[in-house]
CSV table of C-alpha atoms and ligand atoms in Angstrom, one decimal:
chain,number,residue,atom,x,y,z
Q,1,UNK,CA,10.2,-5.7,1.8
Q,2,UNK,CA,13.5,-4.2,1.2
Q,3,UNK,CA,13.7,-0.4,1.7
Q,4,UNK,CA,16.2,2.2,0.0
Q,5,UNK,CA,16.8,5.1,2.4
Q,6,UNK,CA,19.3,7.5,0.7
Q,7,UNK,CA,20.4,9.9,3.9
Q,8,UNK,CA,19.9,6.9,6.6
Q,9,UNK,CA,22.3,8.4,8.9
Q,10,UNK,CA,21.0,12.1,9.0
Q,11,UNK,CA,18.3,13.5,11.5
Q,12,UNK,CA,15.1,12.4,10.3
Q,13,UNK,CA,16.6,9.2,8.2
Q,14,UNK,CA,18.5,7.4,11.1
Q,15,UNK,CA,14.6,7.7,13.2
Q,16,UNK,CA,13.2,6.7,10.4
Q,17,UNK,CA,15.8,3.4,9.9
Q,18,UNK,CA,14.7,2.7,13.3
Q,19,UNK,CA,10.9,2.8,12.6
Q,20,UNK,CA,11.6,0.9,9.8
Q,21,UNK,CA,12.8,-1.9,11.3
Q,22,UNK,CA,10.8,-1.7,13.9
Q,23,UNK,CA,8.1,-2.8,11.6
Q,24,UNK,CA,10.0,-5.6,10.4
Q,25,UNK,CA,11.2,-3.9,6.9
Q,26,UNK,CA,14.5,-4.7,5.3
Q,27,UNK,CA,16.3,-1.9,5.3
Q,28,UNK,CA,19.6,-0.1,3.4
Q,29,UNK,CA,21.2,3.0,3.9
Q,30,UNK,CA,23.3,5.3,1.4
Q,31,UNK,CA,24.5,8.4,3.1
Q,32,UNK,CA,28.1,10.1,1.7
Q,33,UNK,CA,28.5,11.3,5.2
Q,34,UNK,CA,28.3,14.7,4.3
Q,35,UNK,CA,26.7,16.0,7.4
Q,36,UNK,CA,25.9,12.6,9.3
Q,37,UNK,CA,28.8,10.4,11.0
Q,38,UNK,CA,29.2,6.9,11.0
Q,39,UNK,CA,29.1,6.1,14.5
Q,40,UNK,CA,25.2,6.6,13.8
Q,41,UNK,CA,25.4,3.4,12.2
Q,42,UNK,CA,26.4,1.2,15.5
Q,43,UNK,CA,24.0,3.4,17.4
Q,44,UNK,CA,21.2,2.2,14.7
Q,45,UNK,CA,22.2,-1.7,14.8
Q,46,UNK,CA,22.4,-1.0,19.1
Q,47,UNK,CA,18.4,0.5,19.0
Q,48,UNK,CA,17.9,-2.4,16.5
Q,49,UNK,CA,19.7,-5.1,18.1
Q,50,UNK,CA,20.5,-6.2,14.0
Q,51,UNK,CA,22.9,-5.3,11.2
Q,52,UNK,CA,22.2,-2.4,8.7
Q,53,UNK,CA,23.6,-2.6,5.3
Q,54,UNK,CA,25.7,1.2,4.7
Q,55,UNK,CA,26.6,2.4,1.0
Q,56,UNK,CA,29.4,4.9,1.9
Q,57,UNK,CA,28.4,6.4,-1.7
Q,58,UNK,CA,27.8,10.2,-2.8
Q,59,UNK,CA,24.2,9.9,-5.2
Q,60,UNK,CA,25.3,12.4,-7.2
Q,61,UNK,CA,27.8,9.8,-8.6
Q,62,UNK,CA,25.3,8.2,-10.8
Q,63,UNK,CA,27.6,5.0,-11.3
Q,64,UNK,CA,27.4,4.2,-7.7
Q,65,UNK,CA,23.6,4.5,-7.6
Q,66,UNK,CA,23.2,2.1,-9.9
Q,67,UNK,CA,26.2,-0.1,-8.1
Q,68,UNK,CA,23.5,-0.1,-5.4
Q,69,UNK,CA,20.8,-1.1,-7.2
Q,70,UNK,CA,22.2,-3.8,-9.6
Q,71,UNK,CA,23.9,-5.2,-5.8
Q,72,UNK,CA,20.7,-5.1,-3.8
Q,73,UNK,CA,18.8,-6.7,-6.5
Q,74,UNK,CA,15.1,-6.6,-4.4
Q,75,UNK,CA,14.4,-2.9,-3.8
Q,76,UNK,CA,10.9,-2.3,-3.8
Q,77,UNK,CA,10.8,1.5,-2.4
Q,78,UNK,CA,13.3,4.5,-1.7
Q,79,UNK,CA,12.9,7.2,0.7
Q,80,UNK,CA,14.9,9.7,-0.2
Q,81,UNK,CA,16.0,11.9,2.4
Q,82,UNK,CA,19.6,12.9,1.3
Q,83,UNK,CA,20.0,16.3,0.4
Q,84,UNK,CA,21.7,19.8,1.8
Q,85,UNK,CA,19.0,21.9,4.2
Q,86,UNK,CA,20.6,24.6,5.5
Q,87,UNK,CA,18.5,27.9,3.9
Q,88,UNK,CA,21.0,30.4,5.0
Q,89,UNK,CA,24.0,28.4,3.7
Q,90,UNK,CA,22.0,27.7,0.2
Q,91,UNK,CA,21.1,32.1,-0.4
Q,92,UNK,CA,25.4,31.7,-0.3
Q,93,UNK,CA,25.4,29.2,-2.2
Q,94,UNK,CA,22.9,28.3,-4.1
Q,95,UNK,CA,25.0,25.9,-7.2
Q,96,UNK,CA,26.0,23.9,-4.3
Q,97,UNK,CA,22.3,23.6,-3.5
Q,98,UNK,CA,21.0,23.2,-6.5
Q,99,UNK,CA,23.4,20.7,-7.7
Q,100,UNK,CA,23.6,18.4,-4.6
Q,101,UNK,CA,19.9,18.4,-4.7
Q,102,UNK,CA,18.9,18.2,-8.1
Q,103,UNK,CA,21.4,15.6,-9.6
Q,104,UNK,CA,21.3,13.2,-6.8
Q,105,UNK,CA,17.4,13.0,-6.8
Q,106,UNK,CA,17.5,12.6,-10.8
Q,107,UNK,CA,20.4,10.3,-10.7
Q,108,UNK,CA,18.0,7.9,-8.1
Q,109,UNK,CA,15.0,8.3,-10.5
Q,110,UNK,CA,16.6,7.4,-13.7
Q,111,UNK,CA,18.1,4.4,-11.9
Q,112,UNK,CA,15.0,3.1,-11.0
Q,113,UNK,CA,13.5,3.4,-13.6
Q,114,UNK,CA,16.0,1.3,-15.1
Q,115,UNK,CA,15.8,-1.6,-12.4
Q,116,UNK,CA,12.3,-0.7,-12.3
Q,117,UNK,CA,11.2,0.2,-9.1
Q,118,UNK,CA,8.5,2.3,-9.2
Q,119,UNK,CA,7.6,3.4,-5.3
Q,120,UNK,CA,9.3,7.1,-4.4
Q,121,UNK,CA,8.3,8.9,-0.9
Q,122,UNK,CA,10.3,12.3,-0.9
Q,123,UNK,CA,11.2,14.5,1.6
Q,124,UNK,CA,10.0,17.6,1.0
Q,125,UNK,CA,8.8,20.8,3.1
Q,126,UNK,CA,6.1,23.5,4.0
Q,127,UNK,CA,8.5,25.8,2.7
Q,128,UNK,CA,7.0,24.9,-0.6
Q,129,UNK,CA,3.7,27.0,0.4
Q,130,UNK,CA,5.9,30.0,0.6
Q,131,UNK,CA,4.3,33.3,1.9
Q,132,UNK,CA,0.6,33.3,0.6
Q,133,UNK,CA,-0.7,35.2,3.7
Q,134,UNK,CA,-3.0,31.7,4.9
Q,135,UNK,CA,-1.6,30.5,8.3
Q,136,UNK,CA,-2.7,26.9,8.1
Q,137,UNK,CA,-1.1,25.3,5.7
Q,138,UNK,CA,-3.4,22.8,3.5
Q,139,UNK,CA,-2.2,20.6,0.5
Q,140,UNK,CA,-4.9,21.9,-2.2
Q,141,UNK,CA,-3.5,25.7,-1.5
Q,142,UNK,CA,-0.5,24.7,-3.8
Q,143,UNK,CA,3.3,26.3,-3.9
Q,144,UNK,CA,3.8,29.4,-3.3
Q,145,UNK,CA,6.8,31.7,-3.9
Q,146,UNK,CA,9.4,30.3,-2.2
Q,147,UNK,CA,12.2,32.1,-0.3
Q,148,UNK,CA,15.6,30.6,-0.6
Q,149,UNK,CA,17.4,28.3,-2.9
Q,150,UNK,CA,17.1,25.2,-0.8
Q,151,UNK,CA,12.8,26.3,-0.8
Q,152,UNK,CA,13.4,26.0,-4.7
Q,153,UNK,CA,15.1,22.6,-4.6
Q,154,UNK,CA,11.9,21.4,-2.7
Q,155,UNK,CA,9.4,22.8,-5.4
Q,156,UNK,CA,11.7,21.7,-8.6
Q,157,UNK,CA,11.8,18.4,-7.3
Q,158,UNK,CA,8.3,18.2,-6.2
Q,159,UNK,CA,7.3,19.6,-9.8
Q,160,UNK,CA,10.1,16.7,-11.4
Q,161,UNK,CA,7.8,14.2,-9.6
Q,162,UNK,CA,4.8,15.2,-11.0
Q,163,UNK,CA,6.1,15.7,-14.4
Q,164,UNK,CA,7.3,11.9,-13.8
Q,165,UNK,CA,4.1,10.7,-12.8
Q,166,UNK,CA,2.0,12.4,-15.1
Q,167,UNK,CA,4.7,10.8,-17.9
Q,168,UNK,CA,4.5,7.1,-16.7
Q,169,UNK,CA,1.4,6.2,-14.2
Q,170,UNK,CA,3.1,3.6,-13.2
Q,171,UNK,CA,4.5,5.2,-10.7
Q,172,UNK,CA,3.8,5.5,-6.7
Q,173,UNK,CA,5.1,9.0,-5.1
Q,174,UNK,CA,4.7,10.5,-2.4
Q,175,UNK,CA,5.2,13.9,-1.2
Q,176,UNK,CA,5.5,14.4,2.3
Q,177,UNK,CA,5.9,18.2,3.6
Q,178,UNK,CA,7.6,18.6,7.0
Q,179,UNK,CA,6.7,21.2,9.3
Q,180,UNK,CA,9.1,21.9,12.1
Q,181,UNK,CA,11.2,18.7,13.0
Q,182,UNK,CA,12.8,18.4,16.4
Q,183,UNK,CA,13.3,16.3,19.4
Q,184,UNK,CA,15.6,12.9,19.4
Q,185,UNK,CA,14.7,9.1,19.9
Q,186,UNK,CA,13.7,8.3,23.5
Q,187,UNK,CA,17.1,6.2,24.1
Q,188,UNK,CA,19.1,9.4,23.9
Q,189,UNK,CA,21.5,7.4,20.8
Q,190,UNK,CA,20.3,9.2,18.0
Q,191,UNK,CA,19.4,13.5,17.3
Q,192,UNK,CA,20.1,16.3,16.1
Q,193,UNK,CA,23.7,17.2,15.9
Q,194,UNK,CA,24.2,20.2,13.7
Q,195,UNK,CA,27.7,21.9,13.0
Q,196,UNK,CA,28.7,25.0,13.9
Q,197,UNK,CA,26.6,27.7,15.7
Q,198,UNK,CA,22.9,26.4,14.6
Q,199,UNK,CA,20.3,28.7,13.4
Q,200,UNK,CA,17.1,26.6,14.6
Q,201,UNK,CA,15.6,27.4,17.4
Q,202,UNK,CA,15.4,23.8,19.1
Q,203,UNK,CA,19.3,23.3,18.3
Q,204,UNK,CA,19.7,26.3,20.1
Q,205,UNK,CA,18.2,26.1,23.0
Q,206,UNK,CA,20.1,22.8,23.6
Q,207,UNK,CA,22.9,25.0,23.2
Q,208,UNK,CA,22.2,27.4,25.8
Q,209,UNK,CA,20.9,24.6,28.2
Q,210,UNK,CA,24.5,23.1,28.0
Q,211,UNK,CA,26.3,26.0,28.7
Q,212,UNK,CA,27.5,26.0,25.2
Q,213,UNK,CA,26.1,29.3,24.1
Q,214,UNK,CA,25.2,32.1,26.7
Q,215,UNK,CA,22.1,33.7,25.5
Q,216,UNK,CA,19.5,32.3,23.2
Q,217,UNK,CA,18.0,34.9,20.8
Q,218,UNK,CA,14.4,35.6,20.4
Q,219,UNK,CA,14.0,36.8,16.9
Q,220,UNK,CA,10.8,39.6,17.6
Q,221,UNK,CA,8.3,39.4,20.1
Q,222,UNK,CA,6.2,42.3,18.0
Q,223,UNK,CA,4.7,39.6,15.7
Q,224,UNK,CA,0.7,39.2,15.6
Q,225,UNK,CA,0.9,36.2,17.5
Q,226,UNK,CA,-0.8,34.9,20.8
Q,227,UNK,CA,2.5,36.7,22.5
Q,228,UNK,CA,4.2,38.4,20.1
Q,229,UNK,CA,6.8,35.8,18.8
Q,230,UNK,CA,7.4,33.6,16.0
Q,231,UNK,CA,4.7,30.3,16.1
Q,232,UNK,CA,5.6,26.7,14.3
Q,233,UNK,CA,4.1,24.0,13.8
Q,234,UNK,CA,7.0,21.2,15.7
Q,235,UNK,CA,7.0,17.3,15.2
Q,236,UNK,CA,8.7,15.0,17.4
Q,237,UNK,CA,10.8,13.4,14.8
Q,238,UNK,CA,9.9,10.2,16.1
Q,239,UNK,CA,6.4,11.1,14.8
Q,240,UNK,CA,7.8,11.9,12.0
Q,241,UNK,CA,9.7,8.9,11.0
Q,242,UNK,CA,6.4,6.9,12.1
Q,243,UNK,CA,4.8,8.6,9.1
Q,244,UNK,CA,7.4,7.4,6.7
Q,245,UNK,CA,6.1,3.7,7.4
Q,246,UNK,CA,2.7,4.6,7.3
Q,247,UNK,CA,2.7,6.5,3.8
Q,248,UNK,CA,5.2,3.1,2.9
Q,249,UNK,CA,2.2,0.8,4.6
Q,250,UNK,CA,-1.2,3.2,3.6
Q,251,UNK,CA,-0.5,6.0,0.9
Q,252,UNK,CA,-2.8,5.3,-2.1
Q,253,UNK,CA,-1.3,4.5,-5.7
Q,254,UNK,CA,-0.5,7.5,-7.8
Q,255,UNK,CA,0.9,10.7,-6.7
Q,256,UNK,CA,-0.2,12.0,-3.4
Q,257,UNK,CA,0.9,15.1,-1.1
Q,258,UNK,CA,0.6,14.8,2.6
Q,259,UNK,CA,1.6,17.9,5.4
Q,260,UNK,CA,3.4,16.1,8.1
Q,261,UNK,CA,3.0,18.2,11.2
Q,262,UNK,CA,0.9,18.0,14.4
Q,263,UNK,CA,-1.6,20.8,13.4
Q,264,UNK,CA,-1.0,23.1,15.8
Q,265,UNK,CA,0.7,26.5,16.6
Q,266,UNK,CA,3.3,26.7,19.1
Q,267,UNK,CA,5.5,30.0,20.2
Q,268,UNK,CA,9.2,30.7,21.0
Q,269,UNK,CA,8.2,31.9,24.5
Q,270,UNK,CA,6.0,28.7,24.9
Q,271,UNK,CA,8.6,26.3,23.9
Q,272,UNK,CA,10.9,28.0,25.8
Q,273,UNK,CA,8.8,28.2,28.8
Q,274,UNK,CA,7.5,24.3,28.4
Q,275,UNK,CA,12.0,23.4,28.1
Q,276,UNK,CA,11.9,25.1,31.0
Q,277,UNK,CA,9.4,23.5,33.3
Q,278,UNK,CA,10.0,19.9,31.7
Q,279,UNK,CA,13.8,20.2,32.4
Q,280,UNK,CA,13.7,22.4,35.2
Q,281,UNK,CA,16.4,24.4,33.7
Q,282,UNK,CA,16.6,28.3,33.3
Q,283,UNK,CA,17.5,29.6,29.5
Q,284,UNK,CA,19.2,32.8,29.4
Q,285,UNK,CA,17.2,34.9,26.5
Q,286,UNK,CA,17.3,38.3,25.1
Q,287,UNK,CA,14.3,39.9,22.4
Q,288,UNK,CA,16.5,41.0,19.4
Q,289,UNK,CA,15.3,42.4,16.4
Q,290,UNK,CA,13.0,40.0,13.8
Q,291,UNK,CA,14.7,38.0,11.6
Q,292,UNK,CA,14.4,38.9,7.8
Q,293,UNK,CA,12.8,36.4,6.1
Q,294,UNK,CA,10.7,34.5,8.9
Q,295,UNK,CA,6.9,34.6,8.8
Q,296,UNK,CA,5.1,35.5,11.8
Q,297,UNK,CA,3.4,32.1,12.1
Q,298,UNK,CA,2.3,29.1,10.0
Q,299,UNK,CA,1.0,25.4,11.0
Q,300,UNK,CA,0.3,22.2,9.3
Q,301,UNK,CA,-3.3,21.4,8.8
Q,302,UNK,CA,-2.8,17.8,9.4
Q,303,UNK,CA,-6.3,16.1,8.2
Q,304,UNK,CA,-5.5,14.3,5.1
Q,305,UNK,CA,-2.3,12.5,6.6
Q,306,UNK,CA,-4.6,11.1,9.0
Q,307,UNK,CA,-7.6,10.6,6.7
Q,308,UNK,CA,-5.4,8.7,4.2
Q,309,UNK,CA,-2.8,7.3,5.9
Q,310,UNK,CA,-4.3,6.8,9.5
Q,311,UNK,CA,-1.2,8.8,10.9
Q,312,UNK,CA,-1.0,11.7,13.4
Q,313,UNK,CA,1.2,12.6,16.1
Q,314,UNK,CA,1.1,11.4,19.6
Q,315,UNK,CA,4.0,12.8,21.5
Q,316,UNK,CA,3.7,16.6,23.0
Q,317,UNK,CA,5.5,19.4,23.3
Q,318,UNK,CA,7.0,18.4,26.7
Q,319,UNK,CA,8.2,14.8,25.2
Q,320,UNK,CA,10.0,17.2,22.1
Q,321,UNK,CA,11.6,19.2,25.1
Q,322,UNK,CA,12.7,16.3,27.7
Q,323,UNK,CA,13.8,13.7,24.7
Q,324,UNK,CA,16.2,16.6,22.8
Q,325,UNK,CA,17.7,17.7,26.4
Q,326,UNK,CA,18.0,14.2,27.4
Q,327,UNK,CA,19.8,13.6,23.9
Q,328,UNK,CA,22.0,16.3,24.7
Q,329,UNK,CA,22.8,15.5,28.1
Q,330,UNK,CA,24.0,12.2,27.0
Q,331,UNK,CA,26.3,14.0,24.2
Q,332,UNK,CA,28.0,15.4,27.1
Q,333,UNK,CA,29.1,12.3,28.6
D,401,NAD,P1,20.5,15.8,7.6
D,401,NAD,O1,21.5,16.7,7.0
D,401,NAD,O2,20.6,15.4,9.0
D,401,NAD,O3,20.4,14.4,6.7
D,401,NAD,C1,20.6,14.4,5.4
D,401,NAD,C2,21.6,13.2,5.1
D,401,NAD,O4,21.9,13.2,3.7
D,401,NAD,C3,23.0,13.5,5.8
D,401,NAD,O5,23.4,12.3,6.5
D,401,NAD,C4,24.0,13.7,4.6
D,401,NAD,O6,25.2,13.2,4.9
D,401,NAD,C5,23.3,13.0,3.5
D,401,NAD,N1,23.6,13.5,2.1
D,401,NAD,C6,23.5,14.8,1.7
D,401,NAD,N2,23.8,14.8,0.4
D,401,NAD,C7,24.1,13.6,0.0
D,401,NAD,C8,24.6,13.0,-1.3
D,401,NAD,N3,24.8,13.7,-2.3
D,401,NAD,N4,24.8,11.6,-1.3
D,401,NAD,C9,24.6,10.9,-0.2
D,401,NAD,N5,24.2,11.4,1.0
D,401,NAD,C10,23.9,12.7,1.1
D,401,NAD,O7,19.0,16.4,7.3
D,401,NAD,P2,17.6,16.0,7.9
D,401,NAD,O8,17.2,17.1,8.9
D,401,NAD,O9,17.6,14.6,8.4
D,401,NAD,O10,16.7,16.1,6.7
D,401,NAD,C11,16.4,15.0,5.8
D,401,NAD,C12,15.6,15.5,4.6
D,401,NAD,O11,14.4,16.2,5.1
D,401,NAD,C13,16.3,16.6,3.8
D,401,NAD,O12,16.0,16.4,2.4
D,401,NAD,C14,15.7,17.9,4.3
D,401,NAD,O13,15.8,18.9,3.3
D,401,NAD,C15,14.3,17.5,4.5
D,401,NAD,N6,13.6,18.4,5.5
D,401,NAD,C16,14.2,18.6,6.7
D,401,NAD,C17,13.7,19.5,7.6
D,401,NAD,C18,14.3,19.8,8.9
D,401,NAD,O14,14.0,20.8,9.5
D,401,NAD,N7,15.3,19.0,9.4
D,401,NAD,C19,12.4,20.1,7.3
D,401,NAD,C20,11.8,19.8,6.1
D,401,NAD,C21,12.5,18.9,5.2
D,402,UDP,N1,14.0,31.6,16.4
D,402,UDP,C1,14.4,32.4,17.4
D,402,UDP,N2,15.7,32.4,17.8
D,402,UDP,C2,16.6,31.5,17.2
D,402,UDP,C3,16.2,30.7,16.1
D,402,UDP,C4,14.8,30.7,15.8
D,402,UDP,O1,13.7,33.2,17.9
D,402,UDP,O2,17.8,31.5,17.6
D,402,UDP,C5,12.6,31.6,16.0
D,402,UDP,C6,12.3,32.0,14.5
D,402,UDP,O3,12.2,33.4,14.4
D,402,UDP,C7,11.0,31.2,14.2
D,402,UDP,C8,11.1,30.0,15.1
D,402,UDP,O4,12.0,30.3,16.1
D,402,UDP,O5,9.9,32.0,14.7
D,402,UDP,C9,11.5,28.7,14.4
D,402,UDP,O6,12.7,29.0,13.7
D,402,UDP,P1,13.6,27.9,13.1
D,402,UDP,O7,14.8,28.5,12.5
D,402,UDP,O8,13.8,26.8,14.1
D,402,UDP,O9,12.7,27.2,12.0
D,402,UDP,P2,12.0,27.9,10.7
D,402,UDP,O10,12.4,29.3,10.6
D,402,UDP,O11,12.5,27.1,9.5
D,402,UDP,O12,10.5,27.7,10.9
C-alpha cells in the first residue's frame, strides 16, 4: 500500500516514515523543506536500511500536487502533516498561517479527489478544544474558542473535512488531535530540531542541558496544579507516529476524531526533575512570571484511540527524557 506523507521530513512525519516502513508500507515523502532539511532523508533510508521517494515540492503549488499524483499513480492514503506550527510566529503573522495552511491542505483534497483517493488522516491538535474550563480533554466536548491563528487553521481545516465528508461519504478521514509531542527516535538520527531560541518547554530544556542557553524559564509556579506549574499531557513521538499506522491499519470508515495523547498530567517541575534523574544532569531554572495565554493544565483522555484503534502509548516519561537528550548529545558530535 503506497502512502502519501506531505511533511515526511519534519518532527512527527520523519517518525512516522519510519513506522511506516516498519510495517512494510510503501511510502512517499513531499516536504518543501521549509523547516525540515534534507539530510533527514539519508538519516530515514539509514533507520530503514531502503530508499524513500522525496518530492522537493511546495503543496501550495497545486500543479505540483497533482505532478505527484498523476507520477505515483497507486496512492491509496495521505497523511498530511505539512503545515507551519509555530503559535507565537502565526499571532505575527497570521496570512502566512492561514495561507500555508489552508491552500496546501485544499490543494491535496481537490487533487484527490481528482485521482480519486479517498483515505485522509490529518494532523490536527488539542488546541482545537480551546479554553472550555474541562481539564481532560474528550472528543464529544467539541471545539472550543481557539487562541491563536495556527489554533484556527486546525479548526477550519477540521471543519473543511467534515463539510467534505458530509458532501461525499465516500470518504475515509481521520482526525487525530496531538497533545504534547516530544522525545526523538531511540537511534538518536531523527528529532526535534527547532530554529532559533525555541518556545517549548522540551526544546528548551535540551537547550539548557547543552550549555546552549543558561537558564530555563518556568512560566508560573502559582497555577492550581499538583505544584503550582503548568501540566501537559507529553507523547513520545515515537508513540505517536505508531498511531499513524494504526488509524492507517484500524480507524473505521467515515469520519472519525481520535486524542492522541497518553492520558495523563505531567508538570514542568516533574519533567524537569524526571530530565534530571534520567540524565543525571542539573538544569539551571528560574520561576518567572505566567505566560499569557497558557492554561494551567489540560490532558488527553485517551479511551477511544485505544477502544477503536487498539493504540496507546507505551514509552514513559523517563524514555521522552533519555531519547531527546540522547538525540541532542549526538547533535553535538
Ligand atoms: P515540522 O515543522 O517539524 O514538520 C512540518 C513539515 O512540513 C516540515 O518539514 C516543513 O518543511 C513541511 N512544510 C510546511 N509547509 C509546507 C508546504 N507548503 N509544502 C510542503 N511542505 C511543507 O512540524 P511537526 O512538529 O512535525 O508537526 C507536523 C504536523 O503536526 C503539523 O501540521 C503540526 O501543526 C501538527 N502538530 C504538531 C504539534 C507539535 O507540537 N509538534 C502538535 C499538534 C499538531
Ligand atoms: N513552559 C515553561 N517554560 C518554557 C516553555 C514552556 O515553563 O520555556 C511551560 C508552559 O507554560 C506550559 C508547558 O511548559 O505549562 C508546556 O509548554 P509548551 O510551550 O511546550 O507547550 P504548550 O504550551 O503548547 O502546551
Amino acid at each position: 500500500m503506497k502512502i502519501l506523507v506531505t511533511g515526511g521530513l519534519g518532527f512527527i512525519g520523519s517518525h512516522t516514515v519510519v513506522e511506516l516502513l516498519n510495517s512494510n508500507y510503501d511510502v512517499i515523502i513531499a516536504d518543501n523543506l521549509y523547516n525540515s532539511k534534507e539530510e533527514v532523508l539519508e538519516k530515514l533510508e539509514k533507520i530503514a536500511g531502503k530508499k524513500i521517494k522525496l518530492y522537493k515540492y511546495d503543496l501550495k503549488d497545486k500543479s505540483k500536487v497533482d505532478k505527484i499524483f498523476e507520477t505515483e499513480k497507486d496512492i491509496e492514503a495521505v497523511i498530511h502533516f505539512a503545515g507551519y506550527k509555530a503559535v507565537g510566529e502565526s499571532v505575527k503573522k497570521p496570512l502566512m498561517y492561514y495561507s500555508n495552511n489552508l491552500i496546501s491542505t485544499t490543494n491535496l483534497l481537490e487533487v484527490m479527489q481528482k485521482y480519486n483517493v479517498r483515505k485522509f488522516i490529518f494532523s490536527s491538535s488539542a488546541t482545537v478544544y480551546g479554553d472550555n474550563g474541562e481539564i481532560k480533554y474528550v472528543e464529544t466536548m467539541g471545539r472550543g474558542e481557539t487562541t491563536s491563528p495556527y489554533g484556527t487553521t486546525k479548526a477550519m481545516i477540521e471543519k473543511i473535512l467534515e463539510d467534505l465528508y458530509f458532501s461525499d461519504n465516500s470518504w475515509n478521514i481521520t482526525l487525530l488531535r496531538y497533545f504534547n509531542p516530544v522525545g526523538a527516535h531511540e537511534s538518536g538520527l531523527i528529532g526535534e530540531e527547532p530554529n532559533g531560541i525555541p518556545n517549548n518547554l522540551m526544546p528548551y530544556v535540551m537547550k539548557v542541558a547543552s550549555g546552549k542557553l543558561e537558564t530555563l524559564s518556568i512560566f508560573g509556579n502559582d497555577y492550581p496544579t499538583i505544584d503550582g506549574t503548568g501540566v501537559r499531557d507529553y507523547i513520545h513521538v515515537v508513540d505517536l507516529a505508531k498511531g499513524h499506522v494504526k488509524a492507517l491499519q484500524n480507524a473505521p470508515d467515515g469520519l472519525n476524531t481520535y486524542n492522541l495523547g497518553s492520558g495523563k498530567g505531567v508538570s514542568v517541575l516533574e519533567l524537569i526533575t524526571t530530565f534530571e534523574k534520567v540524565n543525571n544532569i542539573k538544569l539551571n531554572y528560574k520561576i518567572v512570571d505566567r505566560r499569557p495565554g497558557d492554561l494551567p493544565e489540560y490532558f488527553a483522555d485517551a479511551t477511544k484511540a485505544l477502544k477503536e484503534l487498539n493504540w496507546k502509548t507505551e514509552k514513559t516519561i523517563e524514555d521522552i527524557c533519555r531519547d531527546s537528550w540522547n538525540y541532542e548529545k549526538n547533535l553535538e558530535k
